[in-house]
Tab-separated table of C-alpha atoms in Angstrom:
chain	number	residue	atom	x	y	z
K	11	UNK	CA	134.527	132.662	31.088
K	12	UNK	CA	133.602	133.709	27.541
K	13	UNK	CA	132.098	137.201	26.962
K	14	UNK	CA	129.026	135.798	25.191
K	15	UNK	CA	128.274	133.590	28.175
K	16	UNK	CA	128.576	136.586	30.518
K	17	UNK	CA	126.172	138.590	28.367
K	18	UNK	CA	123.677	135.733	28.377
K	19	UNK	CA	123.865	135.511	32.169
K	20	UNK	CA	123.292	139.260	32.444
K	21	UNK	CA	120.219	139.115	30.191
K	22	UNK	CA	118.761	136.208	32.175
K	23	UNK	CA	119.316	138.036	35.455
K	24	UNK	CA	117.609	141.161	34.099
K	25	UNK	CA	114.594	139.129	33.005
K	26	UNK	CA	114.354	137.310	36.320
K	27	UNK	CA	114.500	140.519	38.354
K	28	UNK	CA	111.844	142.132	36.165
K	29	UNK	CA	114.160	144.812	34.812
K	30	UNK	CA	113.372	146.551	31.538
K	31	UNK	CA	116.212	147.082	29.104
K	32	UNK	CA	114.433	150.154	27.743
K	33	UNK	CA	113.596	151.637	31.126
K	34	UNK	CA	110.063	152.997	31.356
K	35	UNK	CA	108.958	150.474	33.964
K	36	UNK	CA	105.447	150.476	35.394
K	37	UNK	CA	105.444	152.972	38.250
K	38	UNK	CA	108.250	155.099	36.849
K	39	UNK	CA	107.782	158.575	35.410
K	40	UNK	CA	108.593	160.276	32.132
K	41	UNK	CA	108.383	163.823	30.800
K	42	UNK	CA	106.249	164.181	27.707
K	43	UNK	CA	104.668	167.316	26.262
K	44	UNK	CA	104.212	170.627	28.055
K	45	UNK	CA	101.306	172.565	29.531
K	46	UNK	CA	100.820	175.530	31.902
K	47	UNK	CA	101.147	174.351	35.480
K	48	UNK	CA	102.506	177.043	37.806
K	49	UNK	CA	101.721	179.982	35.527
K	50	UNK	CA	100.510	180.636	31.991
K	51	UNK	CA	103.880	179.484	30.671
K	52	UNK	CA	104.046	175.833	29.510
K	53	UNK	CA	106.218	173.463	31.547
K	54	UNK	CA	107.164	169.806	30.901
K	55	UNK	CA	104.420	167.401	31.968
K	56	UNK	CA	105.455	164.539	34.248
K	57	UNK	CA	103.539	161.332	33.576
K	58	UNK	CA	103.384	158.086	35.541
K	59	UNK	CA	103.470	154.769	33.683
K	60	UNK	CA	100.571	152.517	34.717
K	61	UNK	CA	100.720	149.801	32.048
K	62	UNK	CA	102.816	148.660	29.104
K	63	UNK	CA	102.826	146.332	26.147
K	64	UNK	CA	105.691	145.334	23.864
K	65	UNK	CA	105.644	148.649	22.043
K	66	UNK	CA	103.531	151.054	24.077
K	67	UNK	CA	103.047	152.476	27.564
K	68	UNK	CA	99.891	153.783	29.243
K	69	UNK	CA	100.502	157.047	31.079
K	70	UNK	CA	98.614	159.433	33.352
K	71	UNK	CA	99.854	162.796	34.666
K	72	UNK	CA	101.230	163.081	38.180
K	73	UNK	CA	98.899	166.026	38.752
K	74	UNK	CA	95.522	167.058	37.380
K	75	UNK	CA	96.399	169.584	34.709
K	76	UNK	CA	93.255	171.662	34.283
K	77	UNK	CA	89.664	172.101	35.418
K	78	UNK	CA	86.669	171.774	33.099
K	79	UNK	CA	82.990	170.926	33.116
K	80	UNK	CA	82.148	167.502	31.659
K	81	UNK	CA	79.715	168.909	29.126
K	82	UNK	CA	77.396	171.825	28.531
K	83	UNK	CA	74.655	169.766	26.863
K	84	UNK	CA	71.938	167.331	27.927
K	85	UNK	CA	71.650	163.538	27.604
K	86	UNK	CA	75.427	163.433	27.481
K	87	UNK	CA	77.768	160.467	27.756
K	88	UNK	CA	81.453	160.252	26.949
K	89	UNK	CA	81.175	160.003	23.158
K	90	UNK	CA	79.304	163.299	22.792
K	91	UNK	CA	80.833	165.165	25.743
K	92	UNK	CA	82.589	168.516	25.551
K	93	UNK	CA	85.370	167.105	27.738
K	94	UNK	CA	86.205	164.409	25.190
K	95	UNK	CA	86.308	167.008	22.408
K	96	UNK	CA	88.440	169.355	24.522
K	97	UNK	CA	90.995	166.655	25.344
K	98	UNK	CA	91.355	165.452	21.757
K	99	UNK	CA	91.434	168.909	20.198
K	100	UNK	CA	92.490	171.788	22.447
K	101	UNK	CA	94.651	169.881	24.920
K	102	UNK	CA	96.141	167.616	22.255
K	103	UNK	CA	97.219	170.586	20.134
K	104	UNK	CA	98.364	172.767	23.005
K	105	UNK	CA	100.354	170.155	24.946
K	106	UNK	CA	102.205	168.256	22.211
K	107	UNK	CA	104.429	169.096	19.266
K	108	UNK	CA	104.342	167.165	16.000
K	109	UNK	CA	107.018	164.669	17.083
K	110	UNK	CA	105.150	163.962	20.306
K	111	UNK	CA	101.815	163.670	18.514
K	112	UNK	CA	103.356	161.008	16.282
K	113	UNK	CA	103.975	158.861	19.380
K	114	UNK	CA	100.399	159.074	20.701
K	115	UNK	CA	98.468	155.937	19.795
K	116	UNK	CA	94.710	156.246	19.135
K	117	UNK	CA	92.933	153.851	21.485
K	118	UNK	CA	89.641	152.005	21.039
K	119	UNK	CA	87.637	153.128	24.041
K	120	UNK	CA	84.649	151.297	25.494
K	121	UNK	CA	82.711	152.878	28.351
K	122	UNK	CA	80.705	150.291	30.326
K	123	UNK	CA	77.357	151.253	31.905
K	124	UNK	CA	77.191	152.637	35.419
K	125	UNK	CA	77.232	149.445	37.501
K	126	UNK	CA	74.853	150.834	40.146
K	127	UNK	CA	72.252	152.602	37.998
K	128	UNK	CA	72.646	150.853	34.631
K	129	UNK	CA	73.035	154.078	32.631
K	130	UNK	CA	74.624	153.293	29.255
K	131	UNK	CA	78.154	154.507	28.647
K	132	UNK	CA	77.355	155.243	25.009
K	133	UNK	CA	79.022	154.126	21.814
K	134	UNK	CA	82.653	153.034	21.579
K	135	UNK	CA	85.080	155.738	20.506
K	136	UNK	CA	88.608	156.101	19.210
K	137	UNK	CA	90.523	158.632	21.291
K	138	UNK	CA	94.094	159.768	21.572
K	139	UNK	CA	93.471	161.129	25.078
K	140	UNK	CA	90.675	160.095	27.418
K	141	UNK	CA	89.392	160.248	30.968
K	142	UNK	CA	89.511	156.978	32.860
K	143	UNK	CA	86.390	154.861	33.344
K	144	UNK	CA	85.428	153.420	36.719
K	145	UNK	CA	86.938	150.116	35.581
K	146	UNK	CA	90.187	151.827	34.546
K	147	UNK	CA	90.459	153.588	37.881
K	148	UNK	CA	89.832	150.391	39.839
K	149	UNK	CA	92.346	148.465	37.714
K	150	UNK	CA	95.213	150.935	37.711
K	151	UNK	CA	94.550	152.720	41.025
K	152	UNK	CA	92.882	150.023	43.117
K	153	UNK	CA	92.819	151.765	46.503
K	154	UNK	CA	91.526	155.219	47.480
K	155	UNK	CA	95.091	156.172	48.381
K	156	UNK	CA	96.191	155.331	44.839
K	157	UNK	CA	93.487	157.613	43.474
K	158	UNK	CA	94.505	160.716	45.432
K	159	UNK	CA	95.469	163.391	42.918
K	160	UNK	CA	96.578	166.976	43.462
K	161	UNK	CA	95.890	169.672	40.878
K	162	UNK	CA	98.469	172.052	39.518
K	163	UNK	CA	98.207	175.715	40.559
K	164	UNK	CA	96.995	176.380	37.011
K	165	UNK	CA	94.116	173.912	37.494
K	166	UNK	CA	93.242	175.541	40.836
K	167	UNK	CA	93.260	178.921	39.117
K	168	UNK	CA	90.757	177.523	36.631
K	169	UNK	CA	88.388	176.352	39.355
K	170	UNK	CA	89.613	173.028	40.787
K	171	UNK	CA	88.632	172.818	44.440
K	172	UNK	CA	90.955	171.107	46.900
K	173	UNK	CA	90.644	169.477	50.308
K	174	UNK	CA	92.877	170.412	53.234
K	175	UNK	CA	95.561	167.993	52.016
K	176	UNK	CA	95.588	169.599	48.574
K	177	UNK	CA	93.853	166.712	46.756
K	178	UNK	CA	91.025	167.377	44.334
K	179	UNK	CA	87.971	165.814	42.745
K	180	UNK	CA	88.281	164.788	39.104
K	181	UNK	CA	86.033	163.391	36.394
K	182	UNK	CA	85.819	159.813	35.189
K	183	UNK	CA	84.145	159.202	31.832
K	184	UNK	CA	81.491	156.810	33.235
K	185	UNK	CA	77.927	158.201	33.396
K	186	UNK	CA	76.366	158.834	36.796
K	187	UNK	CA	72.879	158.042	38.035
K	188	UNK	CA	71.356	159.667	34.932
K	189	UNK	CA	72.559	161.270	31.702
K	190	UNK	CA	72.930	164.646	33.385
K	191	UNK	CA	75.590	163.322	35.767
K	192	UNK	CA	79.074	161.901	35.341
K	193	UNK	CA	81.045	159.841	37.845
K	194	UNK	CA	83.975	161.461	39.626
K	195	UNK	CA	86.672	160.591	42.134
K	196	UNK	CA	86.317	162.472	45.409
K	197	UNK	CA	89.130	164.337	47.133
K	198	UNK	CA	89.572	161.347	49.477
K	199	UNK	CA	89.979	158.925	46.569
K	200	UNK	CA	86.525	157.351	46.634
K	201	UNK	CA	84.597	156.751	43.405
K	202	UNK	CA	81.184	158.463	43.484
K	203	UNK	CA	78.841	156.397	41.280
K	204	UNK	CA	76.005	158.887	41.716
K	205	UNK	CA	78.200	161.389	39.950
K	206	UNK	CA	77.797	165.140	39.719
K	207	UNK	CA	76.047	167.536	37.361
K	208	UNK	CA	77.935	167.535	34.049
K	209	UNK	CA	77.885	171.357	33.863
K	210	UNK	CA	79.641	171.673	37.224
K	211	UNK	CA	82.996	173.336	36.594
K	212	UNK	CA	84.883	172.517	39.805
K	213	UNK	CA	86.164	169.029	38.829
K	214	UNK	CA	89.755	168.674	37.683
K	215	UNK	CA	90.751	166.977	34.435
K	216	UNK	CA	92.795	163.805	34.839
K	217	UNK	CA	93.477	161.874	31.670
K	218	UNK	CA	95.325	158.882	30.241
K	219	UNK	CA	96.795	157.884	26.900
K	220	UNK	CA	98.903	155.256	25.167
K	221	UNK	CA	102.161	156.325	23.575
K	222	UNK	CA	104.788	154.427	21.612
K	223	UNK	CA	107.550	153.235	23.905
């Protein structure tokens, strides 16, 4: 049997079994960037791949990395929130070096209205790093079990509250029942459309981003 024919058979078998020649399959993990997790010293961040295109992968951290209020203002939605600014400034600069920053792909972000209360999600934005919307969470983590997230010790130190199993509540970018609330995922993985007060500082930060594959 000729070598070229053997190679062709191998490629066909890889395609049929859903294998990825580059690795980085949906559901697998990668290390990218660094951030304090067990102490004040930065450690490599482990991310889970939730989606991919020909040249990019969508990743979220295995653990919630910090704890922050959604915003300190009033009449706030994602586009004018302190959390959006923090993710795309402080976290972006602290967690990634210049080579890693070059791989992060700015994404066009649309935040649909709250489906129960009709509160507008605000204007579209372009973000390197962003909290998930309700629709994102339901798409990529369809069951409550999929949405269970544990915070790092660093996030707990900064105020993230945990349930008995160690899971935490974390913000989504969708507005809650009014502009003073934002939706969050509860410690049992349920999405709370009423949301919580945006100045409440006990919700963990759980984010996503697209990076070049």
